[in-house]
Amino acid sequence: MNHQLTIRPVRADDYEQVAAFTRNTWEERDSSDYIPHVFHDWIADDGGQKRTVVADAGEEIAGICQAVMLSSHEAWAQGMRVNPAFRGQGVSSALNEALFVWASEQGATVCRNMVFSWNAAGLGGSRSVGFEPITEFRWAHPTPEQDPDQDPEPEASTVTGAPFAISSELRVESDPAVAWSYWTDSAAREHLGGLALDLDESWALSELTRANLSRAADETSVFAVVGDEVRGMAYRTRTYERENDDGKTELFAEYGVGAWDDLAAARSLFAAISADAADVQADRTRVLIPETVQYVSDAAWLRAGISDEPDFVLGADLSAHRF
C-alpha cells in the first residue's frame, strides 16, 4: 500500500515514533542504533548548518534523515532510516531529494554519506538516489599506554614501555605544517580522495585541509613521523564517551586519519597515538586508516587491533540541484 508522504522538518513530538522503528535497526547484528540516543540533540541543533527531516505518512513517521554542512561546499547525509512498514515506497528517495535541495541552497556542491560495508540495503538505496562510490576505510584500535618515565609530549616520547615504540631512526613532531607536507603527496590521501574525519561532526568525513591540521594542533594533537624525510602523520579529532556491552562507560580518543610509508613509521605513529590517548586518559582509541592491503596488514602485523569490516564512503554531485 502506497501512502501520501509529506517531507517536513523534524519535531520533538516525533521522538516516540522514530525511536520505535530505529531501536532495532541492526537487530540481526545484535547492535543498537544510535538514532534514539541522538534524537533530542538533533532537535536542539536543527537549523542553520543542520537540517533533519522526516517523511510524514499522516498517522505514522515513515522515515528520517539529517544533512550537515561540513564546509562551504561539503554536505554530509546521515541517519537515513526507513520505517519497515514503508519500505519499497520511495521514502529514502524523497528524504534524500529534500536534503539535496537544502544542501544545495546552502552552497554545497557535493553531499557524502557513509554506509557500513555489510549494509546491502543501505548501499543499494544510496546508489539508487545518486550516491557514487568514493572510498573505503577501516578502524585501528591501538591500546592507550604511556611509559610513566617518558615525557608525554609526542615529539619527545620514545614510549619504550608501550606495545609500540618509536623507531630509533625516527622521531615524532607536532608541527602541522610537517604533517600537511606528508599528507599532500601520500598514498593515504590518494586512496581516501583527500577525506578524513571532520573536526566538528562525529562519524563524518570532509576534505582535510592545512587549516584543519593547524586547528587540530591548537585544540587536540597532530603527529608527523620524521626521519630523513616525513614518513607518516595523524591527528586527534576528539574524545567521546560510549557505553560498552557491559554497561560501562568508556572514553574513546578518536584520530582523523593514520597514514604512513612503512612498518617502522606505522609502529612509531601508533606509539605516539597510544601515548597521546593515555595522556587524555582514554580507555580506547579508534584511528581511521585506508582500506588497502598495506595499511590493514601493517596494522594487523603490529597487533594494533582492527575492525572486522570496512566502511564505505559515497558522494552525490549536487550541481543538478543548483538551478
Tab-separated table of N, CA, C and O in Angstrom, residues 172-271:
chain	number	residue	atom	x	y	z
A	172	VAL	N	58.931	11.825	16.343
A	172	VAL	CA	57.565	12.284	16.101
A	172	VAL	C	57.471	13.752	16.479
A	172	VAL	O	57.786	14.133	17.617
A	173	GLU	N	57.070	14.571	15.516
A	173	GLU	CA	56.922	16.013	15.736
A	173	GLU	C	55.440	16.385	15.766
A	173	GLU	O	54.597	15.658	15.251
A	174	SER	N	55.149	17.540	16.365
A	174	SER	CA	53.765	18.005	16.453
A	174	SER	C	53.498	19.207	15.550
A	174	SER	O	52.543	19.949	15.770
A	175	ASP	N	54.321	19.395	14.532
A	175	ASP	CA	54.197	20.533	13.629
A	175	ASP	C	53.155	20.235	12.547
A	175	ASP	O	53.343	19.320	11.735
A	176	PRO	N	52.050	20.992	12.493
A	176	PRO	CA	51.018	20.714	11.484
A	176	PRO	C	51.497	20.925	10.057
A	176	PRO	O	51.008	20.280	9.127
A	177	ALA	N	52.460	21.841	9.854
A	177	ALA	CA	52.977	22.074	8.503
A	177	ALA	C	53.733	20.843	8.003
A	177	ALA	O	53.658	20.490	6.820
A	178	VAL	N	54.444	20.181	8.900
A	178	VAL	CA	55.162	18.969	8.519
A	178	VAL	C	54.175	17.849	8.222
A	178	VAL	O	54.319	17.110	7.241
A	179	ALA	N	53.150	17.729	9.056
A	179	ALA	CA	52.115	16.719	8.808
A	179	ALA	C	51.420	16.981	7.473
A	179	ALA	O	51.152	16.046	6.706
A	180	TRP	N	51.143	18.236	7.181
A	180	TRP	CA	50.478	18.589	5.927
A	180	TRP	C	51.362	18.245	4.721
A	180	TRP	O	50.872	17.760	3.696
A	181	SER	N	52.658	18.483	4.852
A	181	SER	CA	53.575	18.197	3.736
A	181	SER	C	53.549	16.706	3.399
A	181	SER	O	53.681	16.325	2.227
A	182	TYR	N	53.377	15.872	4.408
A	182	TYR	CA	53.292	14.441	4.141
A	182	TYR	C	51.943	14.090	3.501
A	182	TYR	O	51.882	13.354	2.514
A	183	TRP	N	50.874	14.619	4.061
A	183	TRP	CA	49.525	14.270	3.591
A	183	TRP	C	49.324	14.598	2.129
A	183	TRP	O	48.699	13.838	1.387
A	184	THR	N	49.846	15.724	1.678
A	184	THR	CA	49.555	16.195	0.317
A	184	THR	C	49.986	15.229	-0.769
A	184	THR	O	49.368	15.177	-1.844
A	185	ASP	N	51.022	14.424	-0.494
A	185	ASP	CA	51.529	13.520	-1.529
A	185	ASP	C	51.511	12.069	-1.061
A	185	ASP	O	52.259	11.239	-1.569
A	186	SER	N	50.629	11.759	-0.104
A	186	SER	CA	50.635	10.424	0.480
A	186	SER	C	49.704	9.476	-0.258
A	186	SER	O	48.723	9.884	-0.894
A	187	ALA	N	50.000	8.192	-0.139
A	187	ALA	CA	49.120	7.171	-0.701
A	187	ALA	C	47.779	7.172	0.012
A	187	ALA	O	46.739	6.879	-0.586
A	188	ALA	N	47.785	7.526	1.297
A	188	ALA	CA	46.536	7.575	2.053
A	188	ALA	C	45.602	8.641	1.496
A	188	ALA	O	44.390	8.411	1.341
A	189	ARG	N	46.157	9.818	1.202
A	189	ARG	CA	45.320	10.892	0.654
A	189	ARG	C	44.739	10.479	-0.693
A	189	ARG	O	43.553	10.742	-0.980
A	190	GLU	N	45.536	9.831	-1.514
A	190	GLU	CA	45.048	9.402	-2.825
A	190	GLU	C	43.922	8.377	-2.673
A	190	GLU	O	42.885	8.474	-3.333
A	191	HIS	N	44.118	7.409	-1.786
A	191	HIS	CA	43.100	6.376	-1.606
A	191	HIS	C	41.809	6.952	-1.032
A	191	HIS	O	40.706	6.576	-1.449
A	192	LEU	N	41.934	7.874	-0.086
A	192	LEU	CA	40.765	8.425	0.603
A	192	LEU	C	40.133	9.605	-0.127
A	192	LEU	O	39.153	10.172	0.348
A	193	GLY	N	40.666	9.954	-1.274
A	193	GLY	CA	40.105	11.083	-2.011
A	193	GLY	C	40.247	12.394	-1.282
A	193	GLY	O	39.413	13.299	-1.441
A	194	GLY	N	41.288	12.508	-0.450
A	194	GLY	CA	41.516	13.741	0.297
A	194	GLY	C	40.675	13.869	1.546
A	194	GLY	O	40.727	14.901	2.222
A	195	LEU	N	39.909	12.833	1.888
A	195	LEU	CA	38.978	12.914	3.016
A	195	LEU	C	39.588	12.322	4.287
A	195	LEU	O	40.402	11.413	4.245
A	196	ALA	N	39.134	12.861	5.425
A	196	ALA	CA	39.479	12.332	6.738
A	196	ALA	C	38.365	12.753	7.689
A	196	ALA	O	37.454	13.494	7.310
A	197	LEU	N	38.425	12.298	8.925
A	197	LEU	CA	37.352	12.616	9.860
A	197	LEU	C	37.259	14.111	10.120
A	197	LEU	O	38.267	14.792	10.321
A	198	ASP	N	36.031	14.604	10.135
A	198	ASP	CA	35.764	16.017	10.375
A	198	ASP	C	36.041	16.379	11.833
A	198	ASP	O	35.831	15.563	12.731
A	199	LEU	N	36.500	17.592	12.071
A	199	LEU	CA	36.820	18.023	13.424
A	199	LEU	C	35.585	18.369	14.243
A	199	LEU	O	35.642	18.395	15.473
A	200	ASP	N	34.470	18.650	13.582
A	200	ASP	CA	33.279	19.101	14.306
A	200	ASP	C	32.158	18.078	14.347
A	200	ASP	O	31.441	17.990	15.340
A	201	GLU	N	31.975	17.323	13.281
A	201	GLU	CA	30.851	16.391	13.189
A	201	GLU	C	31.354	14.959	13.316
A	201	GLU	O	32.167	14.504	12.516
A	202	SER	N	30.882	14.251	14.328
A	202	SER	CA	31.313	12.877	14.518
A	202	SER	C	30.781	11.981	13.405
A	202	SER	O	29.712	12.223	12.848
A	203	TRP	N	31.531	10.940	13.086
A	203	TRP	CA	31.175	9.966	12.055
A	203	TRP	C	31.023	10.596	10.673
A	203	TRP	O	30.324	10.075	9.817
A	204	ALA	N	31.661	11.719	10.429
A	204	ALA	CA	31.580	12.373	9.123
A	204	ALA	C	32.981	12.604	8.589
A	204	ALA	O	33.912	12.910	9.340
A	205	LEU	N	33.130	12.476	7.259
A	205	LEU	CA	34.397	12.737	6.595
A	205	LEU	C	34.274	13.975	5.728
A	205	LEU	O	33.273	14.154	5.028
A	206	SER	N	35.303	14.813	5.792
A	206	SER	CA	35.362	16.010	4.956
A	206	SER	C	36.776	16.158	4.419
A	206	SER	O	37.688	15.417	4.808
A	207	GLU	N	36.966	17.101	3.518
A	207	GLU	CA	38.285	17.323	2.940
A	207	GLU	C	39.245	17.814	4.027
A	207	GLU	O	38.962	18.788	4.720
A	208	LEU	N	40.359	17.117	4.180
A	208	LEU	CA	41.361	17.529	5.152
A	208	LEU	C	42.191	18.664	4.560
A	208	LEU	O	42.775	18.520	3.488
A	209	THR	N	42.237	19.796	5.249
A	209	THR	CA	42.958	20.963	4.772
A	209	THR	C	44.102	21.313	5.722
A	209	THR	O	44.163	20.833	6.858
A	210	ARG	N	44.977	22.187	5.243
A	210	ARG	CA	46.073	22.649	6.100
A	210	ARG	C	45.529	23.386	7.313
A	210	ARG	O	46.052	23.270	8.421
A	211	ALA	N	44.448	24.141	7.104
A	211	ALA	CA	43.827	24.863	8.216
A	211	ALA	C	43.277	23.893	9.257
A	211	ALA	O	43.346	24.159	10.465
A	212	ASN	N	42.737	22.752	8.815
A	212	ASN	CA	42.243	21.736	9.744
A	212	ASN	C	43.371	21.240	10.649
A	212	ASN	O	43.194	21.094	11.870
A	213	LEU	N	44.529	20.960	10.055
A	213	LEU	CA	45.646	20.450	10.842
A	213	LEU	C	46.185	21.506	11.804
A	213	LEU	O	46.567	21.194	12.934
A	214	SER	N	46.188	22.755	11.374
A	214	SER	CA	46.617	23.836	12.270
A	214	SER	C	45.666	23.950	13.454
A	214	SER	O	46.083	24.133	14.603
A	215	ARG	N	44.382	23.831	13.167
A	215	ARG	CA	43.387	23.877	14.240
A	215	ARG	C	43.547	22.692	15.180
A	215	ARG	O	43.480	22.847	16.405
A	216	ALA	N	43.779	21.503	14.625
A	216	ALA	CA	43.972	20.329	15.460
A	216	ALA	C	45.200	20.492	16.352
A	216	ALA	O	45.197	20.083	17.522
A	217	ALA	N	46.257	21.082	15.814
A	217	ALA	CA	47.461	21.306	16.608
A	217	ALA	C	47.169	22.216	17.798
A	217	ALA	O	47.730	22.052	18.883
A	218	ASP	N	46.280	23.189	17.601
A	218	ASP	CA	45.918	24.122	18.672
A	218	ASP	C	44.963	23.488	19.679
A	218	ASP	O	45.049	23.753	20.881
A	219	GLU	N	44.041	22.641	19.192
A	219	GLU	CA	42.947	22.164	20.043
A	219	GLU	C	43.131	20.734	20.537
A	219	GLU	O	42.616	20.381	21.607
A	220	THR	N	43.797	19.883	19.765
A	220	THR	CA	43.938	18.477	20.153
A	220	THR	C	45.394	18.061	20.008
A	220	THR	O	46.224	18.477	20.800
A	221	SER	N	45.714	17.251	19.010
A	221	SER	CA	47.094	16.809	18.782
A	221	SER	C	47.307	16.511	17.307
A	221	SER	O	46.400	16.032	16.630
A	222	VAL	N	48.515	16.781	16.843
A	222	VAL	CA	48.946	16.436	15.486
A	222	VAL	C	50.284	15.722	15.594
A	222	VAL	O	51.121	16.075	16.438
A	223	PHE	N	50.488	14.710	14.745
A	223	PHE	CA	51.737	13.951	14.754
A	223	PHE	C	52.307	13.867	13.343
A	223	PHE	O	51.562	13.656	12.385
A	224	ALA	N	53.613	14.018	13.241
A	224	ALA	CA	54.323	13.781	11.987
A	224	ALA	C	55.530	12.905	12.299
A	224	ALA	O	56.334	13.238	13.179
A	225	VAL	N	55.617	11.765	11.629
A	225	VAL	CA	56.746	10.851	11.820
A	225	VAL	C	57.854	11.271	10.853
A	225	VAL	O	57.646	11.295	9.631
A	226	VAL	N	59.020	11.576	11.402
A	226	VAL	CA	60.096	12.176	10.604
A	226	VAL	C	61.397	11.382	10.781
A	226	VAL	O	61.765	11.008	11.894
A	227	GLY	N	62.065	11.142	9.657
A	227	GLY	CA	63.414	10.590	9.659
A	227	GLY	C	64.234	11.469	8.739
A	227	GLY	O	64.307	12.685	8.928
A	228	ASP	N	64.822	10.881	7.697
A	228	ASP	CA	65.471	11.684	6.668
A	228	ASP	C	64.420	12.479	5.889
A	228	ASP	O	64.729	13.507	5.279
A	229	GLU	N	63.176	11.985	5.896
A	229	GLU	CA	62.041	12.667	5.290
A	229	GLU	C	60.814	12.336	6.132
A	229	GLU	O	60.861	11.512	7.039
A	230	VAL	N	59.702	12.995	5.836
A	230	VAL	CA	58.468	12.731	6.583
A	230	VAL	C	57.868	11.414	6.101
A	230	VAL	O	57.712	11.195	4.899
A	231	ARG	N	57.511	10.537	7.051
A	231	ARG	CA	57.064	9.192	6.676
A	231	ARG	C	55.705	8.803	7.262
A	231	ARG	O	55.278	7.656	7.127
A	232	GLY	N	55.014	9.754	7.905
A	232	GLY	CA	53.692	9.425	8.426
A	232	GLY	C	53.070	10.606	9.131
A	232	GLY	O	53.753	11.583	9.463
A	233	MET	N	51.754	10.535	9.353
A	233	MET	CA	51.062	11.611	10.074
A	233	MET	C	49.740	11.101	10.625
A	233	MET	O	49.197	10.080	10.188
A	234	ALA	N	49.224	11.851	11.596
A	234	ALA	CA	47.912	11.596	12.175
A	234	ALA	C	47.496	12.843	12.945
A	234	ALA	O	48.317	13.747	13.170
A	235	TYR	N	46.226	12.900	13.348
A	235	TYR	CA	45.763	13.982	14.217
A	235	TYR	C	44.568	13.479	15.015
A	235	TYR	O	43.840	12.591	14.577
A	236	ARG	N	44.374	14.033	16.216
A	236	ARG	CA	43.227	13.655	17.031
A	236	ARG	C	42.064	14.600	16.748
A	236	ARG	O	42.248	15.818	16.710
A	237	THR	N	40.891	14.034	16.541
A	237	THR	CA	39.703	14.849	16.299
A	237	THR	C	38.988	15.200	17.594
A	237	THR	O	38.567	16.328	17.808
A	238	ARG	N	38.818	14.206	18.471
A	238	ARG	CA	38.001	14.432	19.666
A	238	ARG	C	38.163	13.272	20.640
A	238	ARG	O	38.721	12.239	20.305
A	239	THR	N	37.622	13.465	21.827
A	239	THR	CA	37.373	12.371	22.755
A	239	THR	C	35.875	12.324	22.989
A	239	THR	O	35.191	13.343	22.925
A	240	TYR	N	35.362	11.131	23.244
A	240	TYR	CA	33.926	10.990	23.488
A	240	TYR	C	33.683	9.754	24.339
A	240	TYR	O	34.522	8.847	24.403
A	241	GLU	N	32.536	9.720	24.985
A	241	GLU	CA	32.184	8.591	25.834
A	241	GLU	C	31.176	7.693	25.137
A	241	GLU	O	30.313	8.172	24.399
A	242	ARG	N	31.300	6.395	25.376
A	242	ARG	CA	30.354	5.419	24.815
A	242	ARG	C	30.197	4.278	25.810
A	242	ARG	O	31.169	3.851	26.433
A	243	GLU	N	28.966	3.787	25.922
A	243	GLU	CA	28.692	2.665	26.816
A	243	GLU	C	29.011	1.352	26.108
A	243	GLU	O	28.580	1.127	24.982
A	244	ASN	N	29.774	0.489	26.766
A	244	ASN	CA	30.133	-0.786	26.146
A	244	ASN	C	29.051	-1.833	26.409
A	244	ASN	O	28.015	-1.547	27.031
A	245	ASP	N	29.285	-3.052	25.953
A	245	ASP	CA	28.277	-4.107	26.072
A	245	ASP	C	27.994	-4.490	27.517
A	245	ASP	O	26.939	-5.068	27.813
A	246	ASP	N	28.910	-4.180	28.419
A	246	ASP	CA	28.719	-4.493	29.830
A	246	ASP	C	28.065	-3.352	30.598
A	246	ASP	O	27.923	-3.427	31.826
A	247	GLY	N	27.680	-2.285	29.864
A	247	GLY	CA	27.032	-1.154	30.517
A	247	GLY	C	27.997	-0.168	31.144
A	247	GLY	O	27.570	0.779	31.820
A	248	LYS	N	29.291	-0.351	30.920
A	248	LYS	CA	30.289	0.553	31.460
A	248	LYS	C	30.607	1.645	30.450
A	248	LYS	O	30.749	1.385	29.255
A	249	THR	N	30.726	2.861	30.925
A	249	THR	CA	31.060	3.981	30.053
A	249	THR	C	32.567	4.050	29.852
A	249	THR	O	33.339	4.051	30.820
A	250	GLU	N	32.984	4.090	28.584
A	250	GLU	CA	34.399	4.167	28.242
A	250	GLU	C	34.686	5.471	27.505
A	250	GLU	O	33.835	5.967	26.760
A	251	LEU	N	35.880	6.000	27.703
A	251	LEU	CA	36.312	7.199	26.997
A	251	LEU	C	37.154	6.792	25.798
A	251	LEU	O	38.149	6.079	25.943
A	252	PHE	N	36.736	7.253	24.621
A	252	PHE	CA	37.458	6.988	23.383
A	252	PHE	C	38.264	8.224	22.979
A	252	PHE	O	37.786	9.361	23.107
A	253	ALA	N	39.462	8.008	22.467
A	253	ALA	CA	40.214	9.044	21.755
A	253	ALA	C	40.159	8.681	20.273
A	253	ALA	O	40.492	7.562	19.894
A	254	GLU	N	39.707	9.626	19.461
A	254	GLU	CA	39.482	9.371	18.032
A	254	GLU	C	40.487	10.159	17.189
A	254	GLU	O	40.731	11.339	17.459
A	255	TYR	N	41.031	9.493	16.171
A	255	TYR	CA	42.053	10.100	15.315
A	255	TYR	C	41.566	10.106	13.872
A	255	TYR	O	41.133	9.085	13.339
A	256	GLY	N	41.652	11.279	13.249
A	256	GLY	CA	41.014	11.528	11.961
A	256	GLY	C	41.554	10.744	10.807
A	256	GLY	O	40.837	10.417	9.856
A	257	VAL	N	42.826	10.399	10.844
A	257	VAL	CA	43.434	9.527	9.842
A	257	VAL	C	44.789	9.097	10.370
A	257	VAL	O	45.437	9.835	11.127
A	258	GLY	N	45.186	7.901	10.019
A	258	GLY	CA	46.546	7.448	10.263
A	258	GLY	C	47.158	7.103	8.920
A	258	GLY	O	46.593	6.305	8.165
A	259	ALA	N	48.306	7.703	8.605
A	259	ALA	CA	48.945	7.487	7.298
A	259	ALA	C	50.438	7.293	7.519
A	259	ALA	O	51.049	7.994	8.324
A	260	TRP	N	51.006	6.339	6.797
A	260	TRP	CA	52.430	6.044	6.966
A	260	TRP	C	52.997	5.403	5.705
A	260	TRP	O	52.267	4.910	4.853
A	261	ASP	N	54.330	5.381	5.626
A	261	ASP	CA	55.020	4.812	4.461
A	261	ASP	C	55.360	3.344	4.625
A	261	ASP	O	55.319	2.575	3.656
A	262	ASP	N	55.772	2.948	5.832
A	262	ASP	CA	56.303	1.609	6.048
A	262	ASP	C	56.032	1.168	7.474
A	262	ASP	O	55.461	1.914	8.284
A	263	LEU	N	56.452	-0.040	7.790
A	263	LEU	CA	56.137	-0.622	9.088
A	263	LEU	C	56.777	0.167	10.234
A	263	LEU	O	56.157	0.349	11.282
A	264	ALA	N	58.000	0.627	10.049
A	264	ALA	CA	58.663	1.386	11.111
A	264	ALA	C	57.917	2.687	11.389
A	264	ALA	O	57.754	3.094	12.547
A	265	ALA	N	57.460	3.334	10.331
A	265	ALA	CA	56.696	4.567	10.511
A	265	ALA	C	55.354	4.280	11.178
A	265	ALA	O	54.892	5.048	12.030
A	266	ALA	N	54.712	3.171	10.805
A	266	ALA	CA	53.438	2.799	11.421
A	266	ALA	C	53.620	2.534	12.906
A	266	ALA	O	52.831	2.994	13.737
A	267	ARG	N	54.675	1.790	13.247
A	267	ARG	CA	54.938	1.486	14.655
A	267	ARG	C	55.163	2.777	15.442
A	267	ARG	O	54.653	2.945	16.561
A	268	SER	N	55.894	3.688	14.878
A	268	SER	CA	56.178	4.954	15.544
A	268	SER	C	54.917	5.797	15.692
A	268	SER	O	54.691	6.432	16.730
A	269	LEU	N	54.097	5.806	14.653
A	269	LEU	CA	52.859	6.583	14.698
A	269	LEU	C	51.905	6.020	15.750
A	269	LEU	O	51.317	6.767	16.547
A	270	PHE	N	51.763	4.696	15.791
A	270	PHE	CA	50.899	4.085	16.797
A	270	PHE	C	51.442	4.312	18.207
A	270	PHE	O	50.675	4.424	19.168
A	271	ALA	N	52.768	4.369	18.345
A	271	ALA	CA	53.353	4.675	19.653
A	271	ALA	C	52.932	6.065	20.116
A	271	ALA	O	52.563	6.273	21.281
